[in-house]
mmCIF file of C-alpha atoms in Angstrom:
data_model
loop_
_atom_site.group_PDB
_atom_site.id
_atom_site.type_symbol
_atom_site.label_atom_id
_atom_site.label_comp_id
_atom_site.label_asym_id
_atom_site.label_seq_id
_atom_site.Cartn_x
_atom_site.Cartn_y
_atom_site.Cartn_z
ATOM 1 C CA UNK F 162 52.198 38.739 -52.541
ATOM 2 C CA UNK F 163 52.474 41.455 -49.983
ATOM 3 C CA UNK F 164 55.685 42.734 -48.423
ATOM 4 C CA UNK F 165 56.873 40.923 -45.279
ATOM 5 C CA UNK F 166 57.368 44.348 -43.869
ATOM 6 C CA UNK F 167 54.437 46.095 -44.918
ATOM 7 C CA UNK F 168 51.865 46.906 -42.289
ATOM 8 C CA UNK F 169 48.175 45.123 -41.941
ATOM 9 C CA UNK F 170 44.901 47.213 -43.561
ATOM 10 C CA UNK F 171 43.220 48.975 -40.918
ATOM 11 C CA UNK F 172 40.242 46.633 -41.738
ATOM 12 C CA UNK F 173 42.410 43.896 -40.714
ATOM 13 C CA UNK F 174 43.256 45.422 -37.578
ATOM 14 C CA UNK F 175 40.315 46.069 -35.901
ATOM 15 C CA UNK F 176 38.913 42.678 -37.095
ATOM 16 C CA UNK F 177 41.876 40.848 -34.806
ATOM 17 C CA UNK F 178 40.844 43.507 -32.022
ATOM 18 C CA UNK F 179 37.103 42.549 -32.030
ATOM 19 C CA UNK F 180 38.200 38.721 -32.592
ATOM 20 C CA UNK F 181 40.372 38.739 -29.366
ATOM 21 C CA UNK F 182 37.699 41.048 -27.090
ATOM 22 C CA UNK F 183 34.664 38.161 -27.818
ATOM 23 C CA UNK F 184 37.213 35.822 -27.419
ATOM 24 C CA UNK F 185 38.290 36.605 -24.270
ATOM 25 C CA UNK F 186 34.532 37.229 -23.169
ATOM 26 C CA UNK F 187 33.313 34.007 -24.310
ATOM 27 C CA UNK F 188 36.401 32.362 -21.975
ATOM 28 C CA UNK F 189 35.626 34.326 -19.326
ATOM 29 C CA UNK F 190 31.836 32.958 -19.495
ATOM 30 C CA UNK F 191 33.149 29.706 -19.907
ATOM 31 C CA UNK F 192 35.541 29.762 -16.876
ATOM 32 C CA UNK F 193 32.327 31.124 -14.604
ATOM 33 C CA UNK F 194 30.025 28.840 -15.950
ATOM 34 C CA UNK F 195 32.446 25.861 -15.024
ATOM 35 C CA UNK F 196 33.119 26.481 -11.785
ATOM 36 C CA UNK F 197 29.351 27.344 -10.640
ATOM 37 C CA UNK F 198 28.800 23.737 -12.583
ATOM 38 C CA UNK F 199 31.142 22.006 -10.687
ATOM 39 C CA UNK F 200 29.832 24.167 -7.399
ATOM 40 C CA UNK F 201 26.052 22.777 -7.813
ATOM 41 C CA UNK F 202 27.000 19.392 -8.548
ATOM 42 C CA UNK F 203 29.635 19.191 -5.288
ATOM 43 C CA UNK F 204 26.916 21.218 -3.274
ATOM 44 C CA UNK F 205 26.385 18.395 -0.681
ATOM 45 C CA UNK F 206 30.085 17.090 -0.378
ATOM 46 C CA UNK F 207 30.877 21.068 -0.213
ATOM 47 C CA UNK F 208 28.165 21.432 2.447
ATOM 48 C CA UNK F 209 26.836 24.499 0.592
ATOM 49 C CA UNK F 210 23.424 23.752 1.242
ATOM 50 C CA UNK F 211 23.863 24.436 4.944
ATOM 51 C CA UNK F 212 25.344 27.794 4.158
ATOM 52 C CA UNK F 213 22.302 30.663 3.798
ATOM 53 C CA UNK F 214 22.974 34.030 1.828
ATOM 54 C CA UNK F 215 23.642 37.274 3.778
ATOM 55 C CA UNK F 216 24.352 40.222 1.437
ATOM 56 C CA UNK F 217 21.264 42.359 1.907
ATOM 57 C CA UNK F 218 21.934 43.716 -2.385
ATOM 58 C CA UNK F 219 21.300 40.159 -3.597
ATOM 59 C CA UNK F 220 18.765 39.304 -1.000
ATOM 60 C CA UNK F 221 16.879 42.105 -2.343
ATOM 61 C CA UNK F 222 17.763 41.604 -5.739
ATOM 62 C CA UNK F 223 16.496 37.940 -6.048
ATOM 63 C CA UNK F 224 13.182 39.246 -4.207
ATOM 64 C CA UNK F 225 13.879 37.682 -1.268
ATOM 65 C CA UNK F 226 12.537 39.316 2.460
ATOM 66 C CA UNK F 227 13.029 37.858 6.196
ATOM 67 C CA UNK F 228 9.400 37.640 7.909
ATOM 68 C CA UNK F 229 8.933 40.123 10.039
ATOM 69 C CA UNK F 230 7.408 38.710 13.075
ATOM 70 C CA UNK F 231 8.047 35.554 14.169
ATOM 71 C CA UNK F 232 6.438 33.631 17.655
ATOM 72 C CA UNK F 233 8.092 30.595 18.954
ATOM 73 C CA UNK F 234 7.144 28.385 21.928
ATOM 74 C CA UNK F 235 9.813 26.570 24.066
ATOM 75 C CA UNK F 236 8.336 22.852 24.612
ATOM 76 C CA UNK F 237 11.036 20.789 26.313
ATOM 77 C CA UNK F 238 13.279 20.292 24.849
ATOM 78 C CA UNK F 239 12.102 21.491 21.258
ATOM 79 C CA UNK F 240 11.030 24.978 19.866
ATOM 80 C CA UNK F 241 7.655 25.225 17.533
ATOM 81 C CA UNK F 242 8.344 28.583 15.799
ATOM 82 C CA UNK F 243 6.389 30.319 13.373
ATOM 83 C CA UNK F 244 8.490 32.281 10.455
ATOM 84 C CA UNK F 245 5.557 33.949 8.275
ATOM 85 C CA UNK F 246 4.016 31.406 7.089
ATOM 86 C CA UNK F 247 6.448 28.471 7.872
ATOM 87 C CA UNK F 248 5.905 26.494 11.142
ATOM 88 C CA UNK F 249 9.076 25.173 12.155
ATOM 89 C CA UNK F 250 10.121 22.440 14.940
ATOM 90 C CA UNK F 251 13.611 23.327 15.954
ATOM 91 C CA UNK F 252 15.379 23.184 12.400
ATOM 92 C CA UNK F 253 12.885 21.209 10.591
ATOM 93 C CA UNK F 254 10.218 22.755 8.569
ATOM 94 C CA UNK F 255 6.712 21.110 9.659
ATOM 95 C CA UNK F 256 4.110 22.956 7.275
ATOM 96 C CA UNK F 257 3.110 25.305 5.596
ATOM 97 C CA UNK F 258 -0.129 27.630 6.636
ATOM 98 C CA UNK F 259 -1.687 30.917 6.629
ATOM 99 C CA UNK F 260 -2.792 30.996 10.245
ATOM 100 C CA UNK F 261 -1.347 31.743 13.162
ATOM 101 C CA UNK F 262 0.280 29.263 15.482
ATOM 102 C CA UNK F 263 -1.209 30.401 19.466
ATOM 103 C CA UNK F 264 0.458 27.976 21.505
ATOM 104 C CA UNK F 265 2.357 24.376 22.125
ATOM 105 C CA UNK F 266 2.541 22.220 25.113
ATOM 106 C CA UNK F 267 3.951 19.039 25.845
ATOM 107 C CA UNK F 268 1.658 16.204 26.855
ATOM 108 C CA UNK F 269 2.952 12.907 27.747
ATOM 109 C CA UNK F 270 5.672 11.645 25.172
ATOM 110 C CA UNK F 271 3.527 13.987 22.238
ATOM 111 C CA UNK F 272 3.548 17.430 21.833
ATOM 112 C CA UNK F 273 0.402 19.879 21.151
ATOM 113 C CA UNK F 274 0.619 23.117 18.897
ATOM 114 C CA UNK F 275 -2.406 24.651 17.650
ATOM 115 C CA UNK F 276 -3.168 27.697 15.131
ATOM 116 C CA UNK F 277 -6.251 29.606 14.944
ATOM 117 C CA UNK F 278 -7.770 26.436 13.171
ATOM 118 C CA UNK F 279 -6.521 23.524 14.134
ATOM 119 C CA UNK F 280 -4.314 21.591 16.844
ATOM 120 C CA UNK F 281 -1.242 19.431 15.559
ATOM 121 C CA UNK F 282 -0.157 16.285 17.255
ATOM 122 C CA UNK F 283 3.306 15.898 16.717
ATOM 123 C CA UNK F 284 6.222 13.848 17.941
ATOM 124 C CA UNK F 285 9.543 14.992 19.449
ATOM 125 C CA UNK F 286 11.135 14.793 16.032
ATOM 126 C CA UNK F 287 8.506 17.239 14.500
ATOM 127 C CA UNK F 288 6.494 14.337 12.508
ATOM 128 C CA UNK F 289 3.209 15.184 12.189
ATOM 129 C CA UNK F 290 1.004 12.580 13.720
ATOM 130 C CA UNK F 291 -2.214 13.890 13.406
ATOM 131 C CA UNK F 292 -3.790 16.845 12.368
ATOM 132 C CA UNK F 293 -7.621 17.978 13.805
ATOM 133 C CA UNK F 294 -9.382 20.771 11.895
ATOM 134 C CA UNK F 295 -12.969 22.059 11.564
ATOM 135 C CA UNK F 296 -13.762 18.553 9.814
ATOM 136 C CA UNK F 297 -12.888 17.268 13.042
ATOM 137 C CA UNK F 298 -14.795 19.245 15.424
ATOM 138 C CA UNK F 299 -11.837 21.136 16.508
ATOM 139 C CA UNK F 300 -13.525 24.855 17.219
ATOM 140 C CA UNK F 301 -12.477 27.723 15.006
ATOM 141 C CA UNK F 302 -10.815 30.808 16.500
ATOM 142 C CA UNK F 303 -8.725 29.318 18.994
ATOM 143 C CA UNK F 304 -6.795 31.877 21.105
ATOM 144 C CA UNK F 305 -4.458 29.463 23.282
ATOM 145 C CA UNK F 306 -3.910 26.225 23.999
ATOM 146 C CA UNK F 307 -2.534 24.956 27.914
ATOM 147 C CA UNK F 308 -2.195 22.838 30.454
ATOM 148 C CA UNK F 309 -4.186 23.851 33.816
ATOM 149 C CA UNK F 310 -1.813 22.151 36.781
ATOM 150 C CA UNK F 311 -3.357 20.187 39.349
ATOM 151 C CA UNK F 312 -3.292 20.046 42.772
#
C-alpha cells in the first residue's frame, strides 16, 4: 500500500490531465448543443424566423450571395419584385422562375405581371389565380405589359 504522502507516477498524472481536458470539451459541446436545441425548437415563440443573418464571414461561408439586380413594380398598393430568380409580392414569395418579370399593372380588383413568357393573374394578396403560358397562346418574348389610358 503506497504512502499517503508519496507523490502520483507521472503516468498517472498526465492521465488525470487528458481525463479533465476531454472532459471539459465534451461539456462544453454539450452546453452548445443544448442551447441551439432548445433555440430551434422555441424558434417561432422566439420569433427567430423573422430575424435574417447579416455577418458577411458566415454569409459567405454557408455559400450564401444577395442577387445582384433586382426590378420591382409599384402596383397600388402592392410591390411585384423580382430577387434573382424569386418573384416576390410585397413579403410573400409567389414563384419561382428563370425569366424575367417586364412589368405589372393593376386591372380592376386583379393584378397583371408578366415575364418574358407568361402573364400572371394574381390577387391583392399575391395568390396566384391563373397562370397563361405558350400552352395558352400567350406570345413568347414579351417586352412590357400596360395599360394605354383613354380619353
Amino acid at each position: 500500500m503506497p504512502h499517503p504522502n508519496q507523490r502520483p507516477k507521472p503516468r498517472l498524472v498526465s492521465l488525470f490531465r487528458w481525463h479533465r481536458y476531454i472532459g471539459l470539451t465534451a461539456a462544453l459541446l454539450i452546453v452548445m448543443l443544448s442551447i441551439t436545441g432548445f433555440l430551434l425548437n422555441h424558434t417561432d415563440s422566439l420569433r427567430l424566423d423573422e430575424r435574417h443573418l447579416r455577418s458577411e464571414t458566415l454569409l459567405t461561408w454557408y455559400g450564401v450571395q444577395a442577387p445582384r439586380d433586382f426590378t420591382s413594380y409599384h402596383v397600388a398598393p402592392s410591390w411585384i419584385t423580382q430577387l434573382g430568380d424569386r418573384v416576390y409580392i410585397n413579403n410573400n414569395e409567389l414563384l419561382v422562375t428563370s425569366n424575367r418579370l417586364v412589368g405589372a399593372v393593376r386591372s380592376y380588383d386583379f393584378i397583371l405581371a408578366a415575364s418574358e413568357d407568361q402573364i400572371l393573374l394574381l390577387t391583392d394578396e399575391g395568390e396566384l389565380i391563373e397562370r397563361l403560358s405558350a400552352a395558352e397562346g400567350t406570345p413568347v418574348g414579351i417586352q412590357a405589359i400596360g395599360l394605354t389610358p383613354t380619353g
